PDB file of C-alpha atoms in Angstrom:
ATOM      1  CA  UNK A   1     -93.195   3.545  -6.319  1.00 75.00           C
ATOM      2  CA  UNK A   2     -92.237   5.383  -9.440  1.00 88.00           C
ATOM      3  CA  UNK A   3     -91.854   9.028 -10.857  1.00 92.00           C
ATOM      4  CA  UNK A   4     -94.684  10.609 -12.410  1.00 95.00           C
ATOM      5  CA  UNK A   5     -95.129  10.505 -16.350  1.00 93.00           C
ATOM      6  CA  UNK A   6     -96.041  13.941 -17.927  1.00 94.00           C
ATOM      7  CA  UNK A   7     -99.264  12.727 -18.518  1.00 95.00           C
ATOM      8  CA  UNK A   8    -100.077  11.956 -14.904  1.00 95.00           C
ATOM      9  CA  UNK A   9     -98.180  14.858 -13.575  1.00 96.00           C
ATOM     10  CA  UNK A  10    -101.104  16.641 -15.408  1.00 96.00           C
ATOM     11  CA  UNK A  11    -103.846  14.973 -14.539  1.00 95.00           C
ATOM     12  CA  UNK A  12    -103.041  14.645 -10.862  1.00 96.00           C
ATOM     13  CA  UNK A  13    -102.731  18.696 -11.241  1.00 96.00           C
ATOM     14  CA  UNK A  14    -106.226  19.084 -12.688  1.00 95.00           C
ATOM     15  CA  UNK A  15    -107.285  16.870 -10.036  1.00 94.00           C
ATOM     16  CA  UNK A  16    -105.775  18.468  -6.886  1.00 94.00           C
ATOM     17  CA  UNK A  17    -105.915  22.199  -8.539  1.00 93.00           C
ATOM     18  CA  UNK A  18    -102.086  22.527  -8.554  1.00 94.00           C
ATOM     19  CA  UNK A  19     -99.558  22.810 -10.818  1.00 95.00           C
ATOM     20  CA  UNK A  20     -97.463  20.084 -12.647  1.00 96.00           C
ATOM     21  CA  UNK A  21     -93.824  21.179 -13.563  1.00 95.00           C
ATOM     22  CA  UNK A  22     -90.261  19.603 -13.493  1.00 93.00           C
ATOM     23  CA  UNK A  23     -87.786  18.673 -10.933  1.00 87.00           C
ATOM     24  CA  UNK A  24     -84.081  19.688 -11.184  1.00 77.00           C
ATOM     25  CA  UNK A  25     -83.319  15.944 -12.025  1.00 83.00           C
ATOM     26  CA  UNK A  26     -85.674  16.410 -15.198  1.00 87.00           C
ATOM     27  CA  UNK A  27     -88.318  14.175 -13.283  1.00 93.00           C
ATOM     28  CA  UNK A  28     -92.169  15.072 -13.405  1.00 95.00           C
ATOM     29  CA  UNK A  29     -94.022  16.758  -9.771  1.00 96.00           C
ATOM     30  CA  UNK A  30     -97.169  18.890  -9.219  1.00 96.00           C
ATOM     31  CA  UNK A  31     -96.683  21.423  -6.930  1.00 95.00           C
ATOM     32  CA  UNK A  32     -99.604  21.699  -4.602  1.00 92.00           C
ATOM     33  CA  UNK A  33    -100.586  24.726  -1.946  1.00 89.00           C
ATOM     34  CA  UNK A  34     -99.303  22.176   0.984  1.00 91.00           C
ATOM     35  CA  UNK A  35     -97.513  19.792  -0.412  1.00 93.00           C
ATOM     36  CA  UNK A  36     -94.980  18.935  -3.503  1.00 96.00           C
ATOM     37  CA  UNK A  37     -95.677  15.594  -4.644  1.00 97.00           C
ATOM     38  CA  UNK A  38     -92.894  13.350  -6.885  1.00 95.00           C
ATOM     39  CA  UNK A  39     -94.027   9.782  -6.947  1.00 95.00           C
ATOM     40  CA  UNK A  40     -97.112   7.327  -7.731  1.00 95.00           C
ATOM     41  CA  UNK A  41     -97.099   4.786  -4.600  1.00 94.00           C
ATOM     42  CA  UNK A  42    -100.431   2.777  -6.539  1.00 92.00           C
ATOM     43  CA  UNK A  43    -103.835   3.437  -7.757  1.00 93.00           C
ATOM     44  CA  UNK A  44    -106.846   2.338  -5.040  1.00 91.00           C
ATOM     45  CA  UNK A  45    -110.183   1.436  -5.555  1.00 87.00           C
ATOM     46  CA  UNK A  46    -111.419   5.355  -4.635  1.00 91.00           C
ATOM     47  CA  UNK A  47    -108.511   7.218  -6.464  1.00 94.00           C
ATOM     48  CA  UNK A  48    -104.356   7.078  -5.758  1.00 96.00           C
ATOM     49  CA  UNK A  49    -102.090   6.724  -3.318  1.00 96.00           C
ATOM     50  CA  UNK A  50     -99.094   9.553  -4.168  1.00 97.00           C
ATOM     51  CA  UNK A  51     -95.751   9.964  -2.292  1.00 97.00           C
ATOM     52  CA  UNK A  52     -93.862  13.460  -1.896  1.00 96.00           C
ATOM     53  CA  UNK A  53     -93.008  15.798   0.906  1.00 96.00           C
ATOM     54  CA  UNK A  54     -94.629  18.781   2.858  1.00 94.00           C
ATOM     55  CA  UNK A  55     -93.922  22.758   1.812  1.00 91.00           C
ATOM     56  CA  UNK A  56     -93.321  23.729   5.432  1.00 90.00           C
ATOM     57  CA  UNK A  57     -91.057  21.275   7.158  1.00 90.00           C
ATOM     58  CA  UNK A  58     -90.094  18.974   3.929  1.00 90.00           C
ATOM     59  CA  UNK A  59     -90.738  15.985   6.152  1.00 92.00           C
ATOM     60  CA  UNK A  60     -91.794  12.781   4.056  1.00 96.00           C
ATOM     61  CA  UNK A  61     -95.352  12.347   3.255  1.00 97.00           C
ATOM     62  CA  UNK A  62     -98.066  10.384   1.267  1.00 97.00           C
ATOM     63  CA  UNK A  63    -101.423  11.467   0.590  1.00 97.00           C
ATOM     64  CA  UNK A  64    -104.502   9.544  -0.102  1.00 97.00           C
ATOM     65  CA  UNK A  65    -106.397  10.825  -3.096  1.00 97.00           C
ATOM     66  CA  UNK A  66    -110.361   9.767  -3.175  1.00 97.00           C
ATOM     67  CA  UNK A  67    -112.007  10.501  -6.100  1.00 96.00           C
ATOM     68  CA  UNK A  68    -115.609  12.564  -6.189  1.00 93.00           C
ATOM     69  CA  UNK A  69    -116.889   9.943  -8.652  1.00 91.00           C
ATOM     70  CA  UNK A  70    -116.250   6.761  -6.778  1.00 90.00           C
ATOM     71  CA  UNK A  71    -117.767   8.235  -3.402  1.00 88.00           C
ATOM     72  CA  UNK A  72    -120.923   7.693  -2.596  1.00 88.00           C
ATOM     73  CA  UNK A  73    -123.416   9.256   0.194  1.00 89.00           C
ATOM     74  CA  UNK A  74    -121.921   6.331   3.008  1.00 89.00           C
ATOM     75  CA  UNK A  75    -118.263   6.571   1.687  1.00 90.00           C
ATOM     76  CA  UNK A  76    -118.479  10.132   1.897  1.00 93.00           C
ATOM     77  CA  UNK A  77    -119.335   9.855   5.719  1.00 94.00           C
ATOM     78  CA  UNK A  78    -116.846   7.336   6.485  1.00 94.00           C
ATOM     79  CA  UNK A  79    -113.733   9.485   5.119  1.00 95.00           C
ATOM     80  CA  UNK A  80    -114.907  12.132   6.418  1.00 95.00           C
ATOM     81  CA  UNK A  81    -115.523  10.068   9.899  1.00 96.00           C
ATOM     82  CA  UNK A  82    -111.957   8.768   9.293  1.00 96.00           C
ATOM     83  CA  UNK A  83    -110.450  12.311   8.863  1.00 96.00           C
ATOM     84  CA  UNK A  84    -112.080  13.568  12.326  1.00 96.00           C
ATOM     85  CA  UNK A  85    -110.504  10.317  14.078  1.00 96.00           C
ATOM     86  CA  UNK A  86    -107.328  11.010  12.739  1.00 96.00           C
ATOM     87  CA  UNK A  87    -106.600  14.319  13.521  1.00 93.00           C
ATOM     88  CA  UNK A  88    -107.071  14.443  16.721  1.00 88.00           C
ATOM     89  CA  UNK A  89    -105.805  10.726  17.050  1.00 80.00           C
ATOM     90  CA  UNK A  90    -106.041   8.936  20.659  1.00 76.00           C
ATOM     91  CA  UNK A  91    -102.407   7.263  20.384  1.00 94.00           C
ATOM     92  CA  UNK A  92     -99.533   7.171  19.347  1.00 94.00           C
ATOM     93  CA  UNK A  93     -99.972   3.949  17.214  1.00 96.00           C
ATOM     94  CA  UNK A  94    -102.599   5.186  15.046  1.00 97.00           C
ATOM     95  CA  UNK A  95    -100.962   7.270  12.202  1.00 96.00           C
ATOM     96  CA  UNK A  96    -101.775  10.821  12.659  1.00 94.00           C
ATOM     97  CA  UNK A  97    -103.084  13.031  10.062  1.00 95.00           C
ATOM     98  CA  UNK A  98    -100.886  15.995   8.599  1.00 94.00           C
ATOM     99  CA  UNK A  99    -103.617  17.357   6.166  1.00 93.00           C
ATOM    100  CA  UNK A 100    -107.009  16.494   4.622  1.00 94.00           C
ATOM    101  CA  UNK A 101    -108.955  19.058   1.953  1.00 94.00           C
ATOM    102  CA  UNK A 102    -111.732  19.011  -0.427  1.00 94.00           C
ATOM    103  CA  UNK A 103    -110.761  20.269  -3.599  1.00 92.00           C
ATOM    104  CA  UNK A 104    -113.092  22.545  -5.894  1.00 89.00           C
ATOM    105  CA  UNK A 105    -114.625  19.284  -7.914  1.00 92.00           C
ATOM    106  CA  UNK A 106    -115.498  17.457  -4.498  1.00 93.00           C
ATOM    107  CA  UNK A 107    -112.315  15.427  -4.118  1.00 95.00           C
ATOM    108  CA  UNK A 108    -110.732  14.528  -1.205  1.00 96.00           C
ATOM    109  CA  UNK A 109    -107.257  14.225   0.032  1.00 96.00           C
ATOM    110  CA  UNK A 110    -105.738  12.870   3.208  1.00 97.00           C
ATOM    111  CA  UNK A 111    -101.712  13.443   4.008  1.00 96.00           C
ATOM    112  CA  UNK A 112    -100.638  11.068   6.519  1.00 96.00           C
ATOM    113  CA  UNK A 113     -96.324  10.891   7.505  1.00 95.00           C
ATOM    114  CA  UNK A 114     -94.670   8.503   4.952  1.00 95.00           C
ATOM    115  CA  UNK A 115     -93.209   5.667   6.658  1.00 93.00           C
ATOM    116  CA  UNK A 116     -89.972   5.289   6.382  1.00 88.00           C
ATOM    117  CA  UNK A 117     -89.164   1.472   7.154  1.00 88.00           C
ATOM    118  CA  UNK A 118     -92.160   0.412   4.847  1.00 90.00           C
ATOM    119  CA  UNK A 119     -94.547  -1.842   6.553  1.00 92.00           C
ATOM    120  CA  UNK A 120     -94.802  -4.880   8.129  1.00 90.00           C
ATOM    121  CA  UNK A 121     -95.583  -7.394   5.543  1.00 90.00           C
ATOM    122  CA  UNK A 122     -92.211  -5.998   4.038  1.00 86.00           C
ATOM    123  CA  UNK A 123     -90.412  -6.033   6.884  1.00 81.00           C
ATOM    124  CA  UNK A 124     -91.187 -10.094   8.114  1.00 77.00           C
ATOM    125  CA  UNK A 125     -90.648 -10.367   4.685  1.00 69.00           C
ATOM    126  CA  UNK A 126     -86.782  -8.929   4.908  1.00 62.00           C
ATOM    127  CA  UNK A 127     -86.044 -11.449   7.595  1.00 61.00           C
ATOM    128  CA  UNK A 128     -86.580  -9.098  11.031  1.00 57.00           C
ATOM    129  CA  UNK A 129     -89.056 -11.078  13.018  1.00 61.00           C
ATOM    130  CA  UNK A 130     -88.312  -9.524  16.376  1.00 61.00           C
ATOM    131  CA  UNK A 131     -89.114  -6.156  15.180  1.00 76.00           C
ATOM    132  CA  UNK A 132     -92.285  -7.629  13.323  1.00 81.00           C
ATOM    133  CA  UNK A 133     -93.406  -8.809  16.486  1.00 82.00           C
ATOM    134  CA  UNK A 134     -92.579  -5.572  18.576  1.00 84.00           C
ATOM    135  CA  UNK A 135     -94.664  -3.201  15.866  1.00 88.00           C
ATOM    136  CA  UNK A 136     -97.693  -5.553  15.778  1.00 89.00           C
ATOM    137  CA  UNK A 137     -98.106  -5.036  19.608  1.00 88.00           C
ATOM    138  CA  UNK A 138     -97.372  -1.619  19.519  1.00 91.00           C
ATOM    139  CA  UNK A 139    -100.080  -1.524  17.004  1.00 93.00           C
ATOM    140  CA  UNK A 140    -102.708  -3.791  19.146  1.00 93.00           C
ATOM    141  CA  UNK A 141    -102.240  -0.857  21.529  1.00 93.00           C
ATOM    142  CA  UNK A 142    -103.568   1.289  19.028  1.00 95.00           C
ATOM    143  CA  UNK A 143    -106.282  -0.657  18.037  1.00 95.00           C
ATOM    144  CA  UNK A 144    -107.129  -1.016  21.966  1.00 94.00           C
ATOM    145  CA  UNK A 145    -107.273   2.721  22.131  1.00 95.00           C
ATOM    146  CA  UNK A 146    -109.403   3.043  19.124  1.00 97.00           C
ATOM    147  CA  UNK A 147    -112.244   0.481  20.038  1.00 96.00           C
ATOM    148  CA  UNK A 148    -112.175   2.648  23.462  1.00 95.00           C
ATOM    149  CA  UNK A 149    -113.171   5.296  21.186  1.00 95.00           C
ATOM    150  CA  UNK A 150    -115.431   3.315  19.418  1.00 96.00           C
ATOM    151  CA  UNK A 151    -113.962   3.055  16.302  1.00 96.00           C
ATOM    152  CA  UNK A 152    -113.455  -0.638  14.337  1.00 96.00           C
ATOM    153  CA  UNK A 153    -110.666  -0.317  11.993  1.00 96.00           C
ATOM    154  CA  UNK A 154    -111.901  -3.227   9.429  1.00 94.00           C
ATOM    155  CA  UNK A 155    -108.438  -4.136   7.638  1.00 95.00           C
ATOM    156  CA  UNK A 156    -105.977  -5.012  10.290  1.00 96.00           C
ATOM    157  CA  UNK A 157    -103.261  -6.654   7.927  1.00 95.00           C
ATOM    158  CA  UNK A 158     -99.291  -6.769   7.967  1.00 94.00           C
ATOM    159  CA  UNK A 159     -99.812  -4.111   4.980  1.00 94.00           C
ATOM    160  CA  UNK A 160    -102.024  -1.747   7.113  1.00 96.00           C
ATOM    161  CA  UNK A 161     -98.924  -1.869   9.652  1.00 96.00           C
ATOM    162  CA  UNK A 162     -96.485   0.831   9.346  1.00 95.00           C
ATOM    163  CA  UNK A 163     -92.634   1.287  10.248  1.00 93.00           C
ATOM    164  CA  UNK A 164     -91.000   3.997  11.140  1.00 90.00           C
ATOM    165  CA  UNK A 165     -87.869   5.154  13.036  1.00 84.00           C
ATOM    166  CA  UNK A 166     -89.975   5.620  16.685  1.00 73.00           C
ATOM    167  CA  UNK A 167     -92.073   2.820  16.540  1.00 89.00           C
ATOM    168  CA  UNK A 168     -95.332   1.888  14.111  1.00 94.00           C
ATOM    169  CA  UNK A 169     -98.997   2.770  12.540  1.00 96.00           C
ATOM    170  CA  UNK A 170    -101.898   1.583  12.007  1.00 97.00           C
ATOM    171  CA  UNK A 171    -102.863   2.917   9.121  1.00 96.00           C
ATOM    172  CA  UNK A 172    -105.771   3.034   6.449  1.00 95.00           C
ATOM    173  CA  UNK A 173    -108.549   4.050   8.519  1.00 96.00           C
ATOM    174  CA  UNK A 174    -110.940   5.127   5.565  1.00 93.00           C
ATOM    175  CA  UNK A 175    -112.410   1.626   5.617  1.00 91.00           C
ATOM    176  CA  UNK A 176    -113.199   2.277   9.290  1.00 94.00           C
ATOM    177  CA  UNK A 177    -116.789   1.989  11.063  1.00 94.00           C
ATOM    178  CA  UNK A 178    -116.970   5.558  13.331  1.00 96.00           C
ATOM    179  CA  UNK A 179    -119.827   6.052  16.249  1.00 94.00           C
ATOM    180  CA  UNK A 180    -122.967   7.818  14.490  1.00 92.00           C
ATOM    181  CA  UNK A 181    -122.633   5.878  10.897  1.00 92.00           C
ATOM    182  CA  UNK A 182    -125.034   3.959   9.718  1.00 84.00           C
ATOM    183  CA  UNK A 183    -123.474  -0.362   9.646  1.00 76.00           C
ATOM    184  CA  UNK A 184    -122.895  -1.077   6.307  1.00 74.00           C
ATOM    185  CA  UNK A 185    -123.110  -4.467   6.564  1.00 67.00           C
ATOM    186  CA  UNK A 186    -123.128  -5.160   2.641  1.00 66.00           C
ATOM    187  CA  UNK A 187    -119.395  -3.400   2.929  1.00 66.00           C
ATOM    188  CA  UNK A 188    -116.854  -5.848   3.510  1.00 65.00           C
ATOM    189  CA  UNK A 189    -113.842  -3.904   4.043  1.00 65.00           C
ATOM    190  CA  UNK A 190    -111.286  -6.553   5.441  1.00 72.00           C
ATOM    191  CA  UNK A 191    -108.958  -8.100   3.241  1.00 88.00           C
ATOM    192  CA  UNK A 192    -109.125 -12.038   2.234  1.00 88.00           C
ATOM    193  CA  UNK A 193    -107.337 -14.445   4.787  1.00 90.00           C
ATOM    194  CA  UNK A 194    -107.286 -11.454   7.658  1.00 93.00           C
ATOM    195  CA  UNK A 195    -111.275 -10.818   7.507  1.00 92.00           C
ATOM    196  CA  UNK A 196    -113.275 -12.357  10.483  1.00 92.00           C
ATOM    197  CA  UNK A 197    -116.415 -14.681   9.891  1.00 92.00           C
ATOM    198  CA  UNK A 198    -118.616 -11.991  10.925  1.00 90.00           C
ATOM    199  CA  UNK A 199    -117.227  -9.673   8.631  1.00 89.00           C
ATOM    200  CA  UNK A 200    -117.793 -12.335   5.545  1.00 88.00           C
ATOM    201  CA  UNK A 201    -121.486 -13.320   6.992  1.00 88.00           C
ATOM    202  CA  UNK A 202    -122.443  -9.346   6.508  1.00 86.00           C
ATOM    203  CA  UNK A 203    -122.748  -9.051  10.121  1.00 89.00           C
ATOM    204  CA  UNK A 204    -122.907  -5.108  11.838  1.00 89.00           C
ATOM    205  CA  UNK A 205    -119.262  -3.684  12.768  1.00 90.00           C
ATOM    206  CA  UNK A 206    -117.710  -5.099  15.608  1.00 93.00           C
ATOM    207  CA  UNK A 207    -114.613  -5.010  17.270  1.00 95.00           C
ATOM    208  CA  UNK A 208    -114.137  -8.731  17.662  1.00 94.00           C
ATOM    209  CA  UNK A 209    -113.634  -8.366  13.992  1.00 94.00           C
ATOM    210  CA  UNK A 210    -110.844  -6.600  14.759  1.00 94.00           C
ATOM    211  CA  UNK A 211    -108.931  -9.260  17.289  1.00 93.00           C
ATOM    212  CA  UNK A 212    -109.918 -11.728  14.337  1.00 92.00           C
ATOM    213  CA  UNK A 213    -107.941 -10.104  12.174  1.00 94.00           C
ATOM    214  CA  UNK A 214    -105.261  -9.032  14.650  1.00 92.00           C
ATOM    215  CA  UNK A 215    -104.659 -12.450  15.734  1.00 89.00           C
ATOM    216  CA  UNK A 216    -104.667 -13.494  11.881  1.00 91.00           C
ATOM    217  CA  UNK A 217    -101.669 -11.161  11.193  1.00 92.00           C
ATOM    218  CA  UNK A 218     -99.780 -12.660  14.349  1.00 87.00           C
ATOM    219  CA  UNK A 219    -100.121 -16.154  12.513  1.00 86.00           C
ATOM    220  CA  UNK A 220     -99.010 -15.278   9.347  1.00 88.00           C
ATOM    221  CA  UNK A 221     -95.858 -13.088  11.316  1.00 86.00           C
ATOM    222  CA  UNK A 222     -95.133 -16.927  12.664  1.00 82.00           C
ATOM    223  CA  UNK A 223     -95.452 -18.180   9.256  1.00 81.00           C
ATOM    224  CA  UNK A 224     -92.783 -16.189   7.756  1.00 79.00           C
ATOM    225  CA  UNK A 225     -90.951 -16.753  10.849  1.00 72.00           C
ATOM    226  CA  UNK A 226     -87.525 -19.299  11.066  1.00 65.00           C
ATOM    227  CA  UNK A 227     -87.899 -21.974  13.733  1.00 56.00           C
ATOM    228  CA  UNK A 228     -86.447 -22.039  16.493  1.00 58.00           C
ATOM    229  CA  UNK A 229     -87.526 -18.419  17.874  1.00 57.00           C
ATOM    230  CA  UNK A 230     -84.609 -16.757  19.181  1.00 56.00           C
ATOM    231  CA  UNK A 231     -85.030 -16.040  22.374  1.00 59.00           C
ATOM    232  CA  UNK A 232     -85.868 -12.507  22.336  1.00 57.00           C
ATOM    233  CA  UNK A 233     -88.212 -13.136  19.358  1.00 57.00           C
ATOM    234  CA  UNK A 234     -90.055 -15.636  21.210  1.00 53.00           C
ATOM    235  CA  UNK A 235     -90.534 -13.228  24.415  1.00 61.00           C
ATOM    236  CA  UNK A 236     -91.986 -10.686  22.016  1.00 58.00           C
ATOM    237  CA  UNK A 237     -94.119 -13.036  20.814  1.00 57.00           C
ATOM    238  CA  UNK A 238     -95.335 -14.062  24.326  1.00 57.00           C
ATOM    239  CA  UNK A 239     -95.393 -10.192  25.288  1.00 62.00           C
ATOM    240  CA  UNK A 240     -97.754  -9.681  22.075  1.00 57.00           C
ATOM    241  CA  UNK A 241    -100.149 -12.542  23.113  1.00 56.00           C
ATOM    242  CA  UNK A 242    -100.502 -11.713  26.791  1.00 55.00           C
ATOM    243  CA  UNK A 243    -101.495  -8.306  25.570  1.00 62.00           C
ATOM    244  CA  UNK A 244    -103.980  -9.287  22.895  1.00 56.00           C
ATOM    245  CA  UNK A 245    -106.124 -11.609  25.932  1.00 52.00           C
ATOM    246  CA  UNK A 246    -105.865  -8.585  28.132  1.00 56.00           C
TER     247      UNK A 246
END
């Protein structure tokens, strides 16, 4: 995460049809009609990923920019798939959609609450395997909720796990398969060591892809983990697996 140069500042402004400008600190933002963003979080493979903070409520937030160019006809439909599941999301698990908006040269933008304990690869990472444990099965109850709907998520990876103060996300849904798209089974979405065989055969969209990959992030949580479990680490771990065979 880092401030913007002027440069960007500018460009994100002609992007998003706001305004780029200066903070009180001297730093670079662009003011947009919702939102007032301050930082680059990383580029994508469709656009940016920006941090800043809403206009109304000033709450944290980080919005998702995908770029007209890099969209084509099936992208389109699955952001625009992934936008619909959002905002009216089934559970509390799956990160919930503040904004999303098509700007005047056919980008898109989706604002989703900016996490403020990072995610989980960070936080196994920072030694706090309990908690690990505790957001990845909050999480599987997310994904559970979402397969009701229909919906296979594609990418579930420590990453794609989010913290914050009541509980955690799944998050990145834009590389999602939604009821009524065509399978793209030439689009492998899932990320390398976490994608299922199916997934890496081309095979259509399944949700067994998505237990794959859950259970795949539960081994490399016990990976970073220190041996012995304490004991309340090792119930949440027992917790998480009952769940998952459920």
């Amino acid at each position: 995460m880092r401030h913007y140069s002027a440069a960007e500042a500018g460009q994100l402004a002609r992007l998003l049809g706001g305004q780029a400008g200066r903070t009180a600190g001297d730093a670079w933002q662009v003011e947009h009609d919702d939102f007032v963003l301050t930082r680059m979080l990383r580029p994508t493979s469709t656009g940016s990923l920006h941090a800043g903070v809403a206009r109304d409520t000033r709450r944290g937030v980080v919005l998702k920019l995908f770029l007209a160019g890099t969209l084509d006809r099936r992208s389109s439909a699955r952001i625009r798939a992934a936008g619909e599941f959002l905002a009216t999301s089934p559970h509390p698990a799956i990160v919930p959609l503040l904004a999303r908006g098509r700007t005047a040269d056919g980008h898109v933008y989706h604002a989703c609450p900016l996490a403020e304990h990072g995610n989980l690869e960070e936080s196994a990472a920072g030694g706090e395997p309990l908690h690990a444990f505790a957001a990845l099965r909050l999480a599987a109850h997310g994904l559970a909720a979402a397969h009701s709907a229909g919906v296979v998520h594609r990418d579930v990876t420590p990453s794609n796990i989010l913290l914050w103060q009541g509980g955690a996300w799944l998050a990145d849904w834009d590389q999602g398969w939604f009821p009524g798209l065509e399978p793209d089974t030439d689009f492998v979405a899932a990320t390398q060591g976490f994608a299922s065989p199916r997934q890496q055969a081309g095979e259509p969209p399944d949700t067994a892809d998505d237990i794959y990959s859950l259970g795949a992030t539960m081994l490399w949580l016990l990976e970073q983990a220190q041996y012995p479990l304490p004991d309340r680490t090792h119930r949440a771990v027992t917790e998480l697996a009952v769940d998952c065979m459920a």
